[in-house]
């Protein structure tokens, strides 16, 4: 099984500042056949289901603001919110789908 | 618009079974796979398996195999998750979610139900 580890567990960022969330997989999720990273990111606000933000490590889902971006390859990935807005307060999860899906432990983003 | 609407909260005793429904609308039901994911209090999201709403094919996570059953009713555009031999550790919010891709299955999930809280307590 692929284990996903996120860091930090939580972070507090001022409005308008950058938030950076890290995700590390226990083995590479880069598929050599298509050179794609099998990695997604979700946002979960309090009392709501998760919302898909990013897939293939960097492809933004329709409707996701371009201040939210994903990067990385192999085993190390990053979700960046370039200019934090109040509506970005949530828990963020990474998920690999290289093998049967597994999720990271989540990173809680708050306003400083 | 695409919607997945789940059945309401349940309270069950240890050893009992629970059946959660997930009704789909706003798209062609048979064209997509529905996954089940659960979230226990303070725990990470946990994938349970999927059912192909069209042909009925199923895959279960090894962790739940033997204890979970997925079914579907195409006439009602509804899928069901049945979990048996419940224990306290099964207390969680259970979500259904649609695979974003039709073919091949990709395991990233674009629409989610609102969640169903299942509480297992004596």
mmCIF file of C-alpha atoms in Angstrom:
data_model
loop_
_atom_site.group_PDB
_atom_site.id
_atom_site.type_symbol
_atom_site.label_atom_id
_atom_site.label_comp_id
_atom_site.label_asym_id
_atom_site.label_seq_id
_atom_site.Cartn_x
_atom_site.Cartn_y
_atom_site.Cartn_z
ATOM 1 C CA UNK A 1 0.000 0.000 0.000
ATOM 2 C CA UNK A 2 1.158 3.521 -0.726
ATOM 3 C CA UNK A 3 1.281 5.708 2.376
ATOM 4 C CA UNK A 4 0.682 9.426 1.936
ATOM 5 C CA UNK A 5 2.226 11.821 4.438
ATOM 6 C CA UNK A 6 1.253 15.486 4.560
ATOM 7 C CA UNK A 7 2.988 18.372 6.260
ATOM 8 C CA UNK A 8 2.398 20.475 8.171
ATOM 9 C CA UNK A 9 -0.640 19.214 10.081
ATOM 10 C CA UNK A 10 -1.903 22.780 10.244
ATOM 11 C CA UNK A 11 -0.832 26.259 9.252
ATOM 12 C CA UNK A 12 -2.056 29.775 9.834
ATOM 13 C CA UNK A 13 -1.542 32.287 7.057
ATOM 14 C CA UNK A 14 -2.461 35.954 6.778
ATOM 15 C CA UNK A 15 -5.024 36.968 4.197
ATOM 16 C CA UNK A 16 -3.317 37.599 0.875
ATOM 17 C CA UNK A 17 -0.241 35.586 1.809
ATOM 18 C CA UNK A 18 0.955 32.276 0.359
ATOM 19 C CA UNK A 19 0.029 28.907 1.836
ATOM 20 C CA UNK A 20 2.091 25.850 0.958
ATOM 21 C CA UNK A 21 1.096 22.269 1.747
ATOM 22 C CA UNK A 22 3.380 19.298 1.201
ATOM 23 C CA UNK A 23 2.529 15.701 0.401
ATOM 24 C CA UNK A 24 4.953 12.815 0.201
ATOM 25 C CA UNK A 25 4.179 9.326 -1.074
ATOM 26 C CA UNK A 26 5.956 6.195 0.191
ATOM 27 C CA UNK A 27 6.700 5.217 -3.403
ATOM 28 C CA UNK A 28 6.688 7.034 -6.714
ATOM 29 C CA UNK A 29 3.286 7.736 -8.253
ATOM 30 C CA UNK A 30 4.801 8.731 -11.591
ATOM 31 C CA UNK A 31 3.726 6.261 -14.266
ATOM 32 C CA UNK A 32 6.498 5.699 -16.799
ATOM 33 C CA UNK A 33 4.085 4.711 -19.566
ATOM 34 C CA UNK A 34 2.444 8.130 -19.761
ATOM 35 C CA UNK A 35 4.714 10.323 -17.635
ATOM 36 C CA UNK A 36 1.797 11.301 -15.450
ATOM 37 C CA UNK A 37 1.716 11.638 -11.674
ATOM 38 C CA UNK A 38 -1.302 9.858 -10.197
ATOM 39 C CA UNK A 39 -1.931 12.452 -7.504
ATOM 40 C CA UNK A 40 -5.036 14.496 -6.623
ATOM 41 C CA UNK A 41 -5.819 17.223 -4.095
ATOM 42 C CA UNK A 42 -9.112 17.866 -2.305
ATOM 43 C CA UNK A 43 -10.467 20.662 -0.155
ATOM 44 C CA UNK A 44 -12.869 19.893 2.691
ATOM 45 C CA UNK A 45 -14.672 22.679 4.477
ATOM 46 C CA UNK A 46 -16.264 22.130 7.866
ATOM 47 C CA UNK A 47 -19.367 19.945 7.610
ATOM 48 C CA UNK A 48 -19.007 19.407 3.856
ATOM 49 C CA UNK A 49 -17.756 16.566 1.674
ATOM 50 C CA UNK A 50 -14.368 16.857 -0.001
ATOM 51 C CA UNK A 51 -14.128 18.856 -3.221
ATOM 52 C CA UNK A 52 -11.755 17.891 -6.026
ATOM 53 C CA UNK A 53 -9.246 20.669 -6.713
ATOM 54 C CA UNK A 54 -6.381 19.131 -8.693
ATOM 55 C CA UNK A 55 -5.682 15.848 -10.504
ATOM 56 C CA UNK A 56 -2.670 14.554 -12.404
ATOM 57 C CA UNK A 57 -0.740 16.560 -9.783
ATOM 58 C CA UNK A 58 -1.249 19.885 -11.541
ATOM 59 C CA UNK A 59 -4.479 19.874 -13.592
ATOM 60 C CA UNK A 60 -6.968 22.229 -12.040
ATOM 61 C CA UNK A 61 -10.581 21.044 -11.838
ATOM 62 C CA UNK A 62 -13.120 23.259 -13.595
ATOM 63 C CA UNK A 63 -14.118 26.231 -11.459
ATOM 64 C CA UNK A 64 -11.114 26.084 -9.146
ATOM 65 C CA UNK A 65 -9.530 29.545 -8.862
ATOM 66 C CA UNK A 66 -6.086 29.905 -10.420
ATOM 67 C CA UNK A 67 -4.612 31.038 -7.096
ATOM 68 C CA UNK A 68 -4.699 27.308 -6.210
ATOM 69 C CA UNK A 69 -2.053 25.232 -7.963
ATOM 70 C CA UNK A 70 -0.389 21.843 -7.683
ATOM 71 C CA UNK A 71 3.173 20.852 -8.474
ATOM 72 C CA UNK A 72 5.702 18.114 -7.923
ATOM 73 C CA UNK A 73 6.610 14.725 -9.318
ATOM 74 C CA UNK A 74 7.543 11.233 -8.229
ATOM 75 C CA UNK A 75 7.138 11.199 -4.453
ATOM 76 C CA UNK A 76 7.032 14.888 -3.502
ATOM 77 C CA UNK A 77 4.128 17.195 -4.196
ATOM 78 C CA UNK A 78 2.966 20.655 -3.202
ATOM 79 C CA UNK A 79 -0.362 22.450 -3.144
ATOM 80 C CA UNK A 80 0.031 26.215 -3.194
ATOM 81 C CA UNK A 81 -2.548 28.883 -2.492
ATOM 82 C CA UNK A 82 -0.819 31.977 -3.823
ATOM 83 C CA UNK A 83 -2.950 34.576 -2.058
ATOM 84 C CA UNK A 84 -5.049 33.163 0.763
ATOM 85 C CA UNK A 85 -8.687 34.202 0.852
ATOM 86 C CA UNK A 86 -11.159 33.708 3.688
ATOM 87 C CA UNK A 87 -13.024 31.079 1.679
ATOM 88 C CA UNK A 88 -9.864 28.939 1.501
ATOM 89 C CA UNK A 89 -10.096 28.026 5.193
ATOM 90 C CA UNK A 90 -10.444 24.244 5.062
ATOM 91 C CA UNK A 91 -8.629 20.951 5.434
ATOM 92 C CA UNK A 92 -6.697 19.856 2.354
ATOM 93 C CA UNK A 93 -5.998 16.229 1.450
ATOM 94 C CA UNK A 94 -3.748 14.643 -1.122
ATOM 95 C CA UNK A 95 -4.685 11.285 -2.661
ATOM 96 C CA UNK A 96 -2.708 8.890 -4.805
ATOM 97 C CA UNK A 97 -4.398 6.734 -7.420
ATOM 98 C CA UNK A 98 -1.314 4.959 -8.770
ATOM 99 C CA UNK A 99 -2.482 1.940 -6.811
ATOM 100 C CA UNK A 100 -5.815 1.566 -5.038
ATOM 101 C CA UNK A 101 -6.518 4.978 -3.553
ATOM 102 C CA UNK A 102 -5.058 6.262 -0.314
ATOM 103 C CA UNK A 103 -5.252 9.684 1.242
ATOM 104 C CA UNK A 104 -2.947 11.866 3.285
ATOM 105 C CA UNK A 105 -3.775 12.823 6.829
ATOM 106 C CA UNK A 106 -4.889 16.324 5.923
ATOM 107 C CA UNK A 107 -3.567 19.852 6.479
ATOM 108 C CA UNK A 108 -5.759 22.395 8.194
ATOM 109 C CA UNK A 109 -5.424 25.933 6.822
ATOM 110 C CA UNK A 110 -6.519 28.833 8.993
ATOM 111 C CA UNK A 111 -6.315 32.605 8.925
ATOM 112 C CA UNK A 112 -3.596 34.181 11.044
ATOM 113 C CA UNK B 1 -26.538 19.604 -12.265
ATOM 114 C CA UNK B 2 -24.884 16.463 -10.959
ATOM 115 C CA UNK B 3 -26.067 15.476 -7.494
ATOM 116 C CA UNK B 4 -25.515 12.533 -5.209
ATOM 117 C CA UNK B 5 -27.997 12.458 -2.337
ATOM 118 C CA UNK B 6 -27.425 10.009 0.503
ATOM 119 C CA UNK B 7 -29.753 8.554 3.097
ATOM 120 C CA UNK B 8 -29.897 9.878 6.623
ATOM 121 C CA UNK B 9 -27.891 9.227 9.752
ATOM 122 C CA UNK B 10 -28.031 5.797 11.391
ATOM 123 C CA UNK B 11 -27.379 4.507 14.896
ATOM 124 C CA UNK B 12 -26.591 0.813 15.134
ATOM 125 C CA UNK B 13 -25.554 -1.638 17.830
ATOM 126 C CA UNK B 14 -22.350 -3.640 17.551
ATOM 127 C CA UNK B 15 -22.828 -6.697 15.386
ATOM 128 C CA UNK B 16 -25.646 -5.171 13.363
ATOM 129 C CA UNK B 17 -25.639 -4.158 9.704
ATOM 130 C CA UNK B 18 -26.268 -0.814 8.033
ATOM 131 C CA UNK B 19 -27.371 0.026 4.504
ATOM 132 C CA UNK B 20 -26.661 3.478 3.072
ATOM 133 C CA UNK B 21 -28.164 4.670 -0.198
ATOM 134 C CA UNK B 22 -26.833 7.164 -2.715
ATOM 135 C CA UNK B 23 -29.216 8.524 -5.349
ATOM 136 C CA UNK B 24 -27.671 10.056 -8.453
ATOM 137 C CA UNK B 25 -29.163 12.692 -10.721
ATOM 138 C CA UNK B 26 -28.092 15.160 -13.376
ATOM 139 C CA UNK B 27 -26.082 12.701 -15.494
ATOM 140 C CA UNK B 28 -26.397 9.303 -17.154
ATOM 141 C CA UNK B 29 -26.238 6.979 -14.152
ATOM 142 C CA UNK B 30 -24.988 3.933 -16.045
ATOM 143 C CA UNK B 31 -21.988 5.735 -17.536
ATOM 144 C CA UNK B 32 -20.000 6.168 -14.330
ATOM 145 C CA UNK B 33 -18.510 4.313 -11.407
ATOM 146 C CA UNK B 34 -19.462 5.226 -7.841
ATOM 147 C CA UNK B 35 -16.910 4.890 -5.057
ATOM 148 C CA UNK B 36 -17.498 4.666 -1.330
ATOM 149 C CA UNK B 37 -15.156 6.503 1.044
ATOM 150 C CA UNK B 38 -15.442 6.809 4.803
ATOM 151 C CA UNK B 39 -14.075 9.273 7.336
ATOM 152 C CA UNK B 40 -13.903 8.252 10.979
ATOM 153 C CA UNK B 41 -13.658 11.031 13.583
ATOM 154 C CA UNK B 42 -10.192 12.562 13.463
ATOM 155 C CA UNK B 43 -9.033 10.043 10.848
ATOM 156 C CA UNK B 44 -8.032 10.314 7.242
ATOM 157 C CA UNK B 45 -10.332 9.498 4.359
ATOM 158 C CA UNK B 46 -10.461 5.773 3.653
ATOM 159 C CA UNK B 47 -11.423 4.241 0.329
ATOM 160 C CA UNK B 48 -13.803 1.274 0.581
ATOM 161 C CA UNK B 49 -14.342 0.265 -3.037
ATOM 162 C CA UNK B 50 -16.415 0.977 -6.127
ATOM 163 C CA UNK B 51 -19.370 -0.236 -8.138
ATOM 164 C CA UNK B 52 -19.860 0.269 -11.850
ATOM 165 C CA UNK B 53 -23.398 1.616 -12.077
ATOM 166 C CA UNK B 54 -23.739 0.327 -15.634
ATOM 167 C CA UNK B 55 -22.536 -3.273 -15.622
ATOM 168 C CA UNK B 56 -22.537 -3.892 -11.865
ATOM 169 C CA UNK B 57 -18.830 -4.760 -11.646
ATOM 170 C CA UNK B 58 -17.442 -4.247 -8.169
ATOM 171 C CA UNK B 59 -14.093 -3.896 -6.462
ATOM 172 C CA UNK B 60 -13.720 -3.901 -2.682
ATOM 173 C CA UNK B 61 -10.821 -2.733 -0.582
ATOM 174 C CA UNK B 62 -9.186 -5.771 1.044
ATOM 175 C CA UNK B 63 -9.820 -4.189 4.432
ATOM 176 C CA UNK B 64 -13.597 -4.421 3.981
ATOM 177 C CA UNK B 65 -13.887 -7.491 1.767
ATOM 178 C CA UNK B 66 -16.297 -9.981 3.286
ATOM 179 C CA UNK B 67 -18.053 -7.348 5.344
ATOM 180 C CA UNK B 68 -19.203 -4.846 2.730
ATOM 181 C CA UNK B 69 -21.592 -5.267 -0.201
ATOM 182 C CA UNK B 70 -22.309 -2.757 -2.943
ATOM 183 C CA UNK B 71 -25.466 -3.005 -5.028
ATOM 184 C CA UNK B 72 -27.296 -0.791 -7.460
ATOM 185 C CA UNK B 73 -30.804 -0.196 -8.754
ATOM 186 C CA UNK B 74 -30.520 1.248 -12.227
ATOM 187 C CA UNK B 75 -34.252 2.031 -12.416
ATOM 188 C CA UNK B 76 -33.842 4.278 -9.373
ATOM 189 C CA UNK B 77 -30.352 5.594 -10.245
ATOM 190 C CA UNK B 78 -29.302 4.536 -6.772
ATOM 191 C CA UNK B 79 -26.362 2.643 -5.355
ATOM 192 C CA UNK B 80 -26.241 1.047 -1.925
ATOM 193 C CA UNK B 81 -23.515 0.215 0.563
ATOM 194 C CA UNK B 82 -24.215 -2.507 3.095
ATOM 195 C CA UNK B 83 -21.720 -2.942 5.958
ATOM 196 C CA UNK B 84 -22.185 -5.871 8.338
ATOM 197 C CA UNK B 85 -20.773 -6.999 11.702
ATOM 198 C CA UNK B 86 -20.486 -3.402 12.794
ATOM 199 C CA UNK B 87 -18.072 -2.447 15.546
ATOM 200 C CA UNK B 88 -17.370 0.833 17.275
ATOM 201 C CA UNK B 89 -14.466 1.519 14.917
ATOM 202 C CA UNK B 90 -16.951 1.697 12.038
ATOM 203 C CA UNK B 91 -18.394 4.909 13.456
ATOM 204 C CA UNK B 92 -17.751 7.326 10.606
ATOM 205 C CA UNK B 93 -19.229 9.503 7.921
ATOM 206 C CA UNK B 94 -19.721 7.415 4.785
ATOM 207 C CA UNK B 95 -19.556 9.155 1.413
ATOM 208 C CA UNK B 96 -20.446 8.050 -2.085
ATOM 209 C CA UNK B 97 -18.506 9.820 -4.821
ATOM 210 C CA UNK B 98 -18.381 9.641 -8.600
ATOM 211 C CA UNK B 99 -15.239 8.772 -10.549
ATOM 212 C CA UNK B 100 -14.479 11.743 -12.754
ATOM 213 C CA UNK B 101 -13.580 9.604 -15.754
ATOM 214 C CA UNK B 102 -15.886 7.245 -17.613
ATOM 215 C CA UNK B 103 -13.234 5.004 -19.145
ATOM 216 C CA UNK B 104 -10.794 3.985 -17.986
ATOM 217 C CA UNK B 105 -11.522 4.251 -14.293
ATOM 218 C CA UNK B 106 -9.156 6.773 -12.708
ATOM 219 C CA UNK B 107 -10.033 6.960 -9.005
ATOM 220 C CA UNK B 108 -10.188 10.722 -8.614
ATOM 221 C CA UNK B 109 -13.600 11.808 -7.496
ATOM 222 C CA UNK B 110 -15.438 14.839 -8.820
ATOM 223 C CA UNK B 111 -18.879 14.735 -7.193
ATOM 224 C CA UNK B 112 -19.572 13.626 -3.637
ATOM 225 C CA UNK B 113 -22.687 12.892 -1.649
ATOM 226 C CA UNK B 114 -23.329 14.928 1.472
ATOM 227 C CA UNK B 115 -22.247 12.064 3.713
ATOM 228 C CA UNK B 116 -24.096 9.720 6.048
ATOM 229 C CA UNK B 117 -23.069 9.490 9.692
ATOM 230 C CA UNK B 118 -23.166 5.935 10.983
ATOM 231 C CA UNK B 119 -22.770 5.640 14.734
ATOM 232 C CA UNK B 120 -22.088 2.235 16.257
ATOM 233 C CA UNK B 121 -22.789 2.176 19.957
ATOM 234 C CA UNK B 122 -24.173 -0.218 22.494
#
